[in-house]
Coordinates of C-alpha atoms and ligand atoms in Angstrom, one line a residue:
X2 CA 0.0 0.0 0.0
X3 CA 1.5 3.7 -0.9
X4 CA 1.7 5.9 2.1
X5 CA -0.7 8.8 1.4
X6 CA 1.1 12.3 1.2
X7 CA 0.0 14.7 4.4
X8 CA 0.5 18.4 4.3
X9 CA 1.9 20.2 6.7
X10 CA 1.3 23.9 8.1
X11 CA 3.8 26.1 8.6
X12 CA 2.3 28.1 10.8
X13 CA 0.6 26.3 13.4
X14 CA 1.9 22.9 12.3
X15 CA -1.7 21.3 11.7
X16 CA -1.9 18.7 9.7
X17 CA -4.2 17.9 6.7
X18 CA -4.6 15.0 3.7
X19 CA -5.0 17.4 1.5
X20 CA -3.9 20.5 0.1
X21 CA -6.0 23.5 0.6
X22 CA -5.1 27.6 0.0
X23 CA -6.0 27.9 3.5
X24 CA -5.2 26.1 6.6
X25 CA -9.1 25.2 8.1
X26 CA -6.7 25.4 12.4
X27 CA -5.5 28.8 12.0
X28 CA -7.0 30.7 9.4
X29 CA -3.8 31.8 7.6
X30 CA -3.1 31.8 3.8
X31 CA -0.7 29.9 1.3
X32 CA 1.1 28.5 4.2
X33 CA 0.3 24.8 3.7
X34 CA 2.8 22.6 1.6
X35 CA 3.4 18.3 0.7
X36 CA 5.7 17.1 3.5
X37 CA 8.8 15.3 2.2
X38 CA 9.2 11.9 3.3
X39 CA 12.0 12.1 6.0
X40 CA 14.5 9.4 4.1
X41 CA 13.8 7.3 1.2
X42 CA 14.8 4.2 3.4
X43 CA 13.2 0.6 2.9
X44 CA 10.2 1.6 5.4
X45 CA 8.8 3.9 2.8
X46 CA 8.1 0.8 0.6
X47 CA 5.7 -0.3 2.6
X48 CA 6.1 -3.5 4.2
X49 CA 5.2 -5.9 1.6
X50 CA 8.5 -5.3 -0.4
X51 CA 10.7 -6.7 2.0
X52 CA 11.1 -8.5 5.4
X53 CA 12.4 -6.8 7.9
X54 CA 15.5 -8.6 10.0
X55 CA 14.7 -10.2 13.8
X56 CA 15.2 -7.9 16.3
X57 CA 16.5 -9.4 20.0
X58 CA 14.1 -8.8 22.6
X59 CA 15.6 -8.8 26.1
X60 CA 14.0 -8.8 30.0
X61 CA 13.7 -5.4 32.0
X62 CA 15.8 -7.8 34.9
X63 CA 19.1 -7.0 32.8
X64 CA 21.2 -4.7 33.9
X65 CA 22.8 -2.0 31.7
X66 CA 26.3 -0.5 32.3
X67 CA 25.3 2.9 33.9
X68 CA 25.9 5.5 31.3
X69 CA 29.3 7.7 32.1
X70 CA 28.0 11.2 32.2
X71 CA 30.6 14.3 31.8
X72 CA 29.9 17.3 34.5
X73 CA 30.8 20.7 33.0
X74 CA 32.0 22.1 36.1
X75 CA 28.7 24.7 35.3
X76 CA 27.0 23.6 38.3
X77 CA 23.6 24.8 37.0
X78 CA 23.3 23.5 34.2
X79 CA 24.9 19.8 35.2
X80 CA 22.3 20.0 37.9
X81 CA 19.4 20.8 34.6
X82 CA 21.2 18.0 32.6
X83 CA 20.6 15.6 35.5
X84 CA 24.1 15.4 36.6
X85 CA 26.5 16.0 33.6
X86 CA 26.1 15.3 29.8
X87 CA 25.0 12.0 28.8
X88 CA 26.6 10.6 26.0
X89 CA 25.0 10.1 22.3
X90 CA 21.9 12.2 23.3
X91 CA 19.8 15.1 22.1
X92 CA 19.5 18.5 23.6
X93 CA 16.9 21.3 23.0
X94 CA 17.4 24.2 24.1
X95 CA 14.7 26.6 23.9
X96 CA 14.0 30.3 24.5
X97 CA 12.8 33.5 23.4
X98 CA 15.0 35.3 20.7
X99 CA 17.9 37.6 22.6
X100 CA 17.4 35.7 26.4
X101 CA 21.1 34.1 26.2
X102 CA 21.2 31.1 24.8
X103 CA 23.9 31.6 22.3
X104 CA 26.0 33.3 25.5
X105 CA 24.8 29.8 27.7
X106 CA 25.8 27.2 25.1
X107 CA 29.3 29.1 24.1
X108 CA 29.9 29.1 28.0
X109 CA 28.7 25.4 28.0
X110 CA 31.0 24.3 25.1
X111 CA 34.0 25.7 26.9
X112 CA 33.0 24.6 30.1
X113 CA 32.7 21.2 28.5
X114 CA 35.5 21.2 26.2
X115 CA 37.8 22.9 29.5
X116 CA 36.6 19.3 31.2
X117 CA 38.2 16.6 27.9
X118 CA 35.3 16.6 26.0
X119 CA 35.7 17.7 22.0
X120 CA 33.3 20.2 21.7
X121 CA 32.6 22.2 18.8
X122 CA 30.2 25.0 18.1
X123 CA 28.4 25.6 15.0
X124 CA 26.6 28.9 14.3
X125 CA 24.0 29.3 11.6
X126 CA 23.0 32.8 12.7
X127 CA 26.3 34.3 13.1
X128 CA 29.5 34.6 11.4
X129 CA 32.9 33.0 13.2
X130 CA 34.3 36.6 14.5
X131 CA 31.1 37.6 15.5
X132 CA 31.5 34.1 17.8
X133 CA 35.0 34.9 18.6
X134 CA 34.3 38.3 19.5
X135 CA 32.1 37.1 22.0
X136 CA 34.0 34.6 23.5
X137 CA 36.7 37.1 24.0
X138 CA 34.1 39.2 26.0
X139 CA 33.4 36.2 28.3
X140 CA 36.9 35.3 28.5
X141 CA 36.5 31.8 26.5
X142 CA 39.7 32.7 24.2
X143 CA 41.8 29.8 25.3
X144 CA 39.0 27.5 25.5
X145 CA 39.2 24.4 23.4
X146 CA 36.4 24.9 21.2
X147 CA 36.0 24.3 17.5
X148 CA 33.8 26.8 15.3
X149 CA 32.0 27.1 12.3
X150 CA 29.6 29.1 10.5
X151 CA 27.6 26.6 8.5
X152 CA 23.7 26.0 7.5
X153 CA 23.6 23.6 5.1
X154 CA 23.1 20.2 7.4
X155 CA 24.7 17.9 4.9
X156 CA 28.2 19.5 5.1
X157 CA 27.5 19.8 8.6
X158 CA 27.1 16.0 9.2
X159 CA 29.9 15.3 6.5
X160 CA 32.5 17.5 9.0
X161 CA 31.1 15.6 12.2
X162 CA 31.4 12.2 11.3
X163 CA 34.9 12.8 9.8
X164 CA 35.8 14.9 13.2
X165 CA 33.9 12.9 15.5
X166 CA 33.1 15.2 19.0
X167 CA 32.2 14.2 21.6
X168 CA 29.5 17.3 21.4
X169 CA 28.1 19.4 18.9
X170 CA 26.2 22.6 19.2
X171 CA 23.9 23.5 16.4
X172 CA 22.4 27.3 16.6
X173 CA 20.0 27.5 15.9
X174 CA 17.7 24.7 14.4
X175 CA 15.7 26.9 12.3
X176 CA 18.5 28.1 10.6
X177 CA 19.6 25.0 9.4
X178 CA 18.3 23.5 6.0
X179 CA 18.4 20.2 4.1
X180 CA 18.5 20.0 0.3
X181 CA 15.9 17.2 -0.2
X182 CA 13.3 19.0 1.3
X183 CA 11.8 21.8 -0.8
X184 CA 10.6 24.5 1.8
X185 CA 12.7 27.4 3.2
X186 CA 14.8 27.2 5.8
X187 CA 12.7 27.4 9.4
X188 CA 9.5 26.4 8.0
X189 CA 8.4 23.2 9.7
X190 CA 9.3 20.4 7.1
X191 CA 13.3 21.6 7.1
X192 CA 13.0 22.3 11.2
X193 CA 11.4 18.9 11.3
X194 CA 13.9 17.2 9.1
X195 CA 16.9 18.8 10.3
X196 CA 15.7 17.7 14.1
X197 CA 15.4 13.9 13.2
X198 CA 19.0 13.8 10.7
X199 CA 20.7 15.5 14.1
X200 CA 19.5 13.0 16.9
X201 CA 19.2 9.8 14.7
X202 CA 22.8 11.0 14.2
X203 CA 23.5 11.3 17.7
X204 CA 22.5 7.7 18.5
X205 CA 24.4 6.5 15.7
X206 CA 27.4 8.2 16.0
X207 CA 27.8 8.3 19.5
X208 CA 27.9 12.2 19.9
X209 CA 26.1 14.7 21.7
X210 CA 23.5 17.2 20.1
X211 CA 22.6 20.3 21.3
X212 CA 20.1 22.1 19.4
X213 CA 19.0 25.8 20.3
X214 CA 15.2 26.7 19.0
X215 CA 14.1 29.6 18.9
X216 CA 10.2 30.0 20.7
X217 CA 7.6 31.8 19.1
X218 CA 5.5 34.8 21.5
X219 CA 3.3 31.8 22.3
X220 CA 5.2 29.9 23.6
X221 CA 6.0 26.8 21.7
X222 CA 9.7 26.4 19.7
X223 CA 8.9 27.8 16.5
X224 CA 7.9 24.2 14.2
X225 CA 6.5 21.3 14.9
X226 CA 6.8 20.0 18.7
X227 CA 7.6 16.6 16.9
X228 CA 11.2 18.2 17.9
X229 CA 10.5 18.1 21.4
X230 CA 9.3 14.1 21.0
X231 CA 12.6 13.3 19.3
X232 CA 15.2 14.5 21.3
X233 CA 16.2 12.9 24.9
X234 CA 15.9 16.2 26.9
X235 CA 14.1 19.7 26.4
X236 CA 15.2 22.5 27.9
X237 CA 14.0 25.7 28.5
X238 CA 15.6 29.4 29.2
X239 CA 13.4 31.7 30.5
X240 CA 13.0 35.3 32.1
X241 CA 12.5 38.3 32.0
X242 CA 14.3 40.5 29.6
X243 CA 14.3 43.6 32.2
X244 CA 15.6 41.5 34.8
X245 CA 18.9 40.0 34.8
X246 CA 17.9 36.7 36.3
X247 CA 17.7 33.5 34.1
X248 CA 16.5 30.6 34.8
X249 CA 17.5 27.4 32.4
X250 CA 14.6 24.5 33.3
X251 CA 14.0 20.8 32.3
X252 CA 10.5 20.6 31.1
X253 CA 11.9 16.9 29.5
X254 CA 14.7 15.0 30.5
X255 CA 15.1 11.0 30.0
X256 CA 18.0 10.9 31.9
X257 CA 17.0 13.1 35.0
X258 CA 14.6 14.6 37.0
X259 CA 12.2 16.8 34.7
X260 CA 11.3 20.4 36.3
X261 CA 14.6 20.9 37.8
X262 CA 15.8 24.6 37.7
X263 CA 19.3 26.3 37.3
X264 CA 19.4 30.0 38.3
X265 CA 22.1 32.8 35.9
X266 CA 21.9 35.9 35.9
X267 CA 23.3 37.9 32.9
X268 CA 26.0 40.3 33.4
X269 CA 28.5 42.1 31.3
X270 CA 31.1 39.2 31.5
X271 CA 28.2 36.8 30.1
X272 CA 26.5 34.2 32.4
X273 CA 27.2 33.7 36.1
X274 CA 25.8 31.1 38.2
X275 CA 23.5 31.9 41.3
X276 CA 24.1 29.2 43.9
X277 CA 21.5 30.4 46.4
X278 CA 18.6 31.6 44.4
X279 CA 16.2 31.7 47.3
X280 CA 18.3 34.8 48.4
X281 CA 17.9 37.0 44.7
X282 CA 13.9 36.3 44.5
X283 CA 13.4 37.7 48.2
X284 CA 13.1 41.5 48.8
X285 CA 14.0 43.4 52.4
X286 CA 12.0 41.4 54.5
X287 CA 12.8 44.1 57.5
X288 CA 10.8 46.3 55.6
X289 CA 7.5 44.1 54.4
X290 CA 4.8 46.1 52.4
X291 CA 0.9 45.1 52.2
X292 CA 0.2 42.5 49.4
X293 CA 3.5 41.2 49.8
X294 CA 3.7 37.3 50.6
X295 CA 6.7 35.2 50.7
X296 CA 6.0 31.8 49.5
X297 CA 8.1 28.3 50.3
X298 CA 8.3 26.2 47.2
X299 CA 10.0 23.2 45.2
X300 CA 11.8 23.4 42.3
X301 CA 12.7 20.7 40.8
X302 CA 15.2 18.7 43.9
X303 CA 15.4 22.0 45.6
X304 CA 13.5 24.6 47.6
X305 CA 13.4 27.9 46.0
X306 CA 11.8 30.6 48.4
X307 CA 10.5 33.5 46.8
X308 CA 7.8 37.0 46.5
X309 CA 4.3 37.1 45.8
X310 CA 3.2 40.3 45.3
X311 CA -0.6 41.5 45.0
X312 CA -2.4 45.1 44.4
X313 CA -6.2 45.3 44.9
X314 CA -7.1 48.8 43.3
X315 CA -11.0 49.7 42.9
X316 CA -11.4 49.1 38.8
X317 CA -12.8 51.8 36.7
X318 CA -16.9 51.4 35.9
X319 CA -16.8 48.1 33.5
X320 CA -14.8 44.8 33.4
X321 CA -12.4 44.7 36.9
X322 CA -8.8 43.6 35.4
X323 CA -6.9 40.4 36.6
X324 CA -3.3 40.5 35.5
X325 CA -0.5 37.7 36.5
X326 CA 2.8 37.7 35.6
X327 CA 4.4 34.5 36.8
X328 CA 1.7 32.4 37.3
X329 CA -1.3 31.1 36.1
X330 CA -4.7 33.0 35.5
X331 CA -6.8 30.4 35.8
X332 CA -5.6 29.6 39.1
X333 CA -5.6 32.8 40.6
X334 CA -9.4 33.1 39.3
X335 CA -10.2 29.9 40.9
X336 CA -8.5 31.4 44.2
X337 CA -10.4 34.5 43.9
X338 CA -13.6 32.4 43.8
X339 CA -12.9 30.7 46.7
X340 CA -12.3 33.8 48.5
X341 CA -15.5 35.3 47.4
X342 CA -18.2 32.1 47.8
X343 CA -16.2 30.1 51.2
X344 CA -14.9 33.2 53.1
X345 CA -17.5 35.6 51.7
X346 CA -15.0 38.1 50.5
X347 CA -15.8 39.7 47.1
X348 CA -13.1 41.0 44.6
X349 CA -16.1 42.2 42.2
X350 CA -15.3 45.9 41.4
X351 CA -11.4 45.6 41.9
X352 CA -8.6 45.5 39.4
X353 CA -6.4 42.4 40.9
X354 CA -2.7 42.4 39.8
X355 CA -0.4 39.1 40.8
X356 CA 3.0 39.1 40.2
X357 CA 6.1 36.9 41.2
X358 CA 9.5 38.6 42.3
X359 CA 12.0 38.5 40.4
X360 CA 11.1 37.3 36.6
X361 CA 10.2 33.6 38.0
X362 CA 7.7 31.5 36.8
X363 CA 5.8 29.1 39.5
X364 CA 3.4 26.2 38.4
X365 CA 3.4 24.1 42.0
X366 CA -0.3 24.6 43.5
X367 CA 1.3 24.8 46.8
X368 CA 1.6 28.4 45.9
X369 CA -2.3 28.9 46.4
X370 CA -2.3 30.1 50.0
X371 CA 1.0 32.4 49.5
X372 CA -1.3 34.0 46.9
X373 CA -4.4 34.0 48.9
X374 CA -2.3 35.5 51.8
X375 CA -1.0 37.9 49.3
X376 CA -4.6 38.9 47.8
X377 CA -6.1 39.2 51.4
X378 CA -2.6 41.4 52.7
X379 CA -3.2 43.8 49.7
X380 CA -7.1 44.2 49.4
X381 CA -7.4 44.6 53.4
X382 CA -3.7 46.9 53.3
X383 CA -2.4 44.8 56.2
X384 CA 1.2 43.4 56.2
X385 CA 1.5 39.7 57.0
X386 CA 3.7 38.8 60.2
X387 CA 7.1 39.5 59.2
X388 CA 10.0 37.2 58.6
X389 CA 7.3 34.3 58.0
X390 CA 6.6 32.1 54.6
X391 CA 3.7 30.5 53.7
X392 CA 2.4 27.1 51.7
X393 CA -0.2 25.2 51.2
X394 CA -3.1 24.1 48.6
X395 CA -6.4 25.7 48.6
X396 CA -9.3 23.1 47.3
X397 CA -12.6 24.7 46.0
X398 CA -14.4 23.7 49.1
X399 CA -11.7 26.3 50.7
X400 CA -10.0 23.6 52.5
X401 CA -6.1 24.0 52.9
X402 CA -4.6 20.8 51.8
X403 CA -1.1 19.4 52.7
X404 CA 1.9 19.7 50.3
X405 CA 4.9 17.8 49.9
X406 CA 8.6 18.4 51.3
X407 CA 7.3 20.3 54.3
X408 CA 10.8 20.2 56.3
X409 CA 12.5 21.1 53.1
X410 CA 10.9 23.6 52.9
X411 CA 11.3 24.7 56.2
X412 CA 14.9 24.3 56.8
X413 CA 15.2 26.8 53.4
X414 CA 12.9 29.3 55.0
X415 CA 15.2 28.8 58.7
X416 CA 18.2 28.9 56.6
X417 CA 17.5 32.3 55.1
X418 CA 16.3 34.0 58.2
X419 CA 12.7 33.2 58.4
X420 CA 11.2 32.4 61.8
X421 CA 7.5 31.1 61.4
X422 CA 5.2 30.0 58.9
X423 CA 1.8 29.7 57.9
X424 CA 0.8 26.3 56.0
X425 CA -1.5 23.4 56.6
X426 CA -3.2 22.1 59.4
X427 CA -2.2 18.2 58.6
X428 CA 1.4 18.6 57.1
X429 CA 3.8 15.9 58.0
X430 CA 6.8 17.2 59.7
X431 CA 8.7 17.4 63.0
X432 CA 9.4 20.3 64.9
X433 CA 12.0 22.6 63.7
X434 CA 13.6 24.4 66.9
X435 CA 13.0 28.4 67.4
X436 CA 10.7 28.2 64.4
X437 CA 7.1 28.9 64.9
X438 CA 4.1 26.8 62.7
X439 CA 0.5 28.5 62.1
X440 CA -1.2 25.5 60.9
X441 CA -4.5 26.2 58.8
X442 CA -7.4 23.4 58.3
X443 CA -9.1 25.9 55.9
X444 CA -8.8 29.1 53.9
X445 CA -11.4 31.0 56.8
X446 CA -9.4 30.4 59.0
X447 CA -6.1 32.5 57.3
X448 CA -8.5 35.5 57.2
X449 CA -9.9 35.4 60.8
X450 CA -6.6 34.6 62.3
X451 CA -3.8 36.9 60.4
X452 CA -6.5 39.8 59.5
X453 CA -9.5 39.7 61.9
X454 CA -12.3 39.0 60.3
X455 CA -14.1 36.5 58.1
Ligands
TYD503 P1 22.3 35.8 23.1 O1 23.1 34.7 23.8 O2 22.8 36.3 21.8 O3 20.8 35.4 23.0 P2 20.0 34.3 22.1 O4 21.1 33.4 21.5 O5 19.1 33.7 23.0 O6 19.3 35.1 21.0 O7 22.3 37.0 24.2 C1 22.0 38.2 23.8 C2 21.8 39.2 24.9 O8 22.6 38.9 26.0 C3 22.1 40.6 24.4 O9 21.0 41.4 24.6 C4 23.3 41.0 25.2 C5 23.3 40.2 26.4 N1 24.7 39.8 26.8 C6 25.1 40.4 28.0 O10 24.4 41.1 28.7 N2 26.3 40.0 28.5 C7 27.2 39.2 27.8 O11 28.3 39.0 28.2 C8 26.7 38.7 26.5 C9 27.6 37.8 25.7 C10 25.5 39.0 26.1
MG504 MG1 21.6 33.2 19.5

């Protein structure tokens, strides 16, 4: 049987079986085209035409020699990795255009090429002294790193398997092109294409890819997310660009822990690692302002404390706004609900703005009473005790539900200062000396106790 053609989006990536002017997902014009078949291998005969060979099936009892991982010396980013490069895998590295990733993965290849690996560095966006100019600036010179300026993937391939690294950085993916597929470079067939030639290479070759993407102001790495199902670990850089702070996260990783964080912050002299990031997201807590709430969380294997910070202003006649940055909408109108029908405290009529401290981005919904706390302390312009952190999950019955890692958490809070904190009523812990526990069975409870009333 011939294996029907499928056309491919560029846009949004959608799929169709058949050609049409306009794409039915997203609306937009002349930006459909036939996908090319990724390699004109046996499998696209179809599986009459031949017999495949036996393939040795093994038990899940066997044991594998561990794989020998190489540790950058970068501490953040072998703690994102998992613990040091893995051999023969894929990397993507993704982020918005201009947050440092070129300056990251130049500071990676030296770092890995300064600890015996071969690294080299190939750059489809900028030319070799542009590179070199940079890694004068960050004080790379001497570093062991071999570059090139290159887009066209075949003669890239052809130099890798006749040089044979250990680890090869390719930035960026869109850049890169392949002459059997039609399209333009960064459309999704030649993103797609290029994506599955470099990690099928990988494996086979033994060396390490890592390719940067570029993300589009959705969200997503610009092309098909097919790229994040190929390769072995997806990473993410992220922040703010007013903010110096950076923050390189594992939203994939088949050789580690996924959601594990590594904290930068971007200076003149390029990327410098924060070792204590609990300390840069926290503000003076001597001097503690209304709406401000300072919330104990996880990420990733570690506790990362940091700001939540909340203004209630009466909105204009019309629609009352509810702007987040950091965290998500939904669950902040799903707090504000539970405030309003379980504690009986309306936000109707008042402009809510929540924002975290310090250009992070939190997903755990242990957050949910740190923002509560910070709603209540800004619409009733009361401070929360001082020096004290807060956790815990709010359910839509208003109940405050446990969270995991409560000592973790704790001993973070105790280590930076901290000396109570407000969480929930059944959390598993022990006592921690000279610290001071408010536990809370319910979200009522948090407004008669820390601001009189409810
Ligand atoms: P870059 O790594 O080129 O970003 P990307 O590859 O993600 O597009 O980083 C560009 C920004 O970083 C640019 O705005 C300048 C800034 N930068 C510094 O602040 N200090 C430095 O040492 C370097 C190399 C860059
Ligand atoms: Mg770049």
């Amino acid at each position: 049987m011939a294996k029907s053609a499928s056309f491919t989006c560029s846009n949004c990536s959608a799929v169709h079986s058949k050609w049409s002017g306009r794409c039915d997902d997203c609306g937009s014009w002349n930006t459909i085209s036939e996908d090319t078949p990724l390699s004109a291998g046996p499998e696209t005969k179809g599986l009459g035409a031949a017999r495949g060979k036996t393939i040795t099936l093994s038990s899940l009892a066997e044991e594998d020699a561990p794989r020998p991982r190489t540790k950058s010396g970068l501490g953040e980013l072998d703690r994102v990795l998992g613990g040091g490069l893995v051999p023969a895998s894929a990397i993507l590295v993704g982020g918005d255009p201009g947050i440092g990733k070129s300056t990251l993965l130049l500071q990676g290849a030296a770092a890995f090429a300064k600890a015996g690996l071969k690294a080299v560095y190939i750059s489809g966006e900028e030319a070799t002294s542009q590179v070199r100019m940079r890694a004068r600036r960050l004080g790379l010179s001497d570093a062991p790193v071999q570059l090139a300026a290159e887009t066209n993937l075949r003669n890239i391939l052809t130099t890798l398997e006749k040089e044979t690294p250990d680890v090869a950085i390719i930035d960026s993916i869109q850049t890169m092109w392949l002459d059997t597929v039609g399209s333009a470079p960064g459309s999704v067939s030649q993103v797609r294409a290029a994506a599955h030639e470099l990690t099928s290479f990988a494996k086979r070759r033994g060396i390490s890819v890592v390719l940067v993407g570029h993300v589009t102001k959705e969200g997503q790495i610009a092309g098909p997310r097919v790229v994040e199902h190929m390769v072995d670990t997806v990473l993410y850089f992220e922040g703010e660009r007013g903010h110096q702070f950076r923050i390189l996260r594992a939203v994939k990783n088949r050789f580690g822990p996924a959601d594990e964080i590594g904290v930068f912050e971007m200076t003149g002299e390029g990327l410098s690692q924060v070792s204590n990031p609990s300390a840069l997201f926290l503000s003076d807590q001597d001097a503690q302002q209304p709406g401000s709430a300072v919330f104990a969380g996880i990420e990733g294997t570690r506790p990362v404390l940091c700001e939540f910070q909340a203004l209630v202003a009466p909105a204009p006649a019309g629609q009352a706004r509810r702007s987040v940055v950091g965290w998500d909408g939904g669950r902040l109108a799903m707090i504000l609900a539970v405030l309003e029908a379980r504690c009986g405290i309306p936000f109707a009529g008042l402009d809510v703005y929540l924002n975290v401290a310090g250009g992070l981005r939190i997903s755990e919904p242990a957050a949910d009473l740190a923002v509560a706390a910070a709603l209540l302390s800004a619409r009733e312009d009361t401070s929360l005790p001082r020096r004290t952190v807060v956790f815990g999950e709010i359910s839509l019955s208003g109940s405050v539900r446990p969270v995991g890692q409560t000592e973790t958490r704790l001993k973070e809070a105790q280590k930076l200062g901290f000396e109570a904190a407000i969480l929930p009523e059944r959390s598993k812990m022990g006592t921690i000396a000279g610290f001071e526990v408010q536990k809370m069975p319910d979200l009522a409870t948090l407004v008669g106790t820390i601001f009189g009333a409810g």
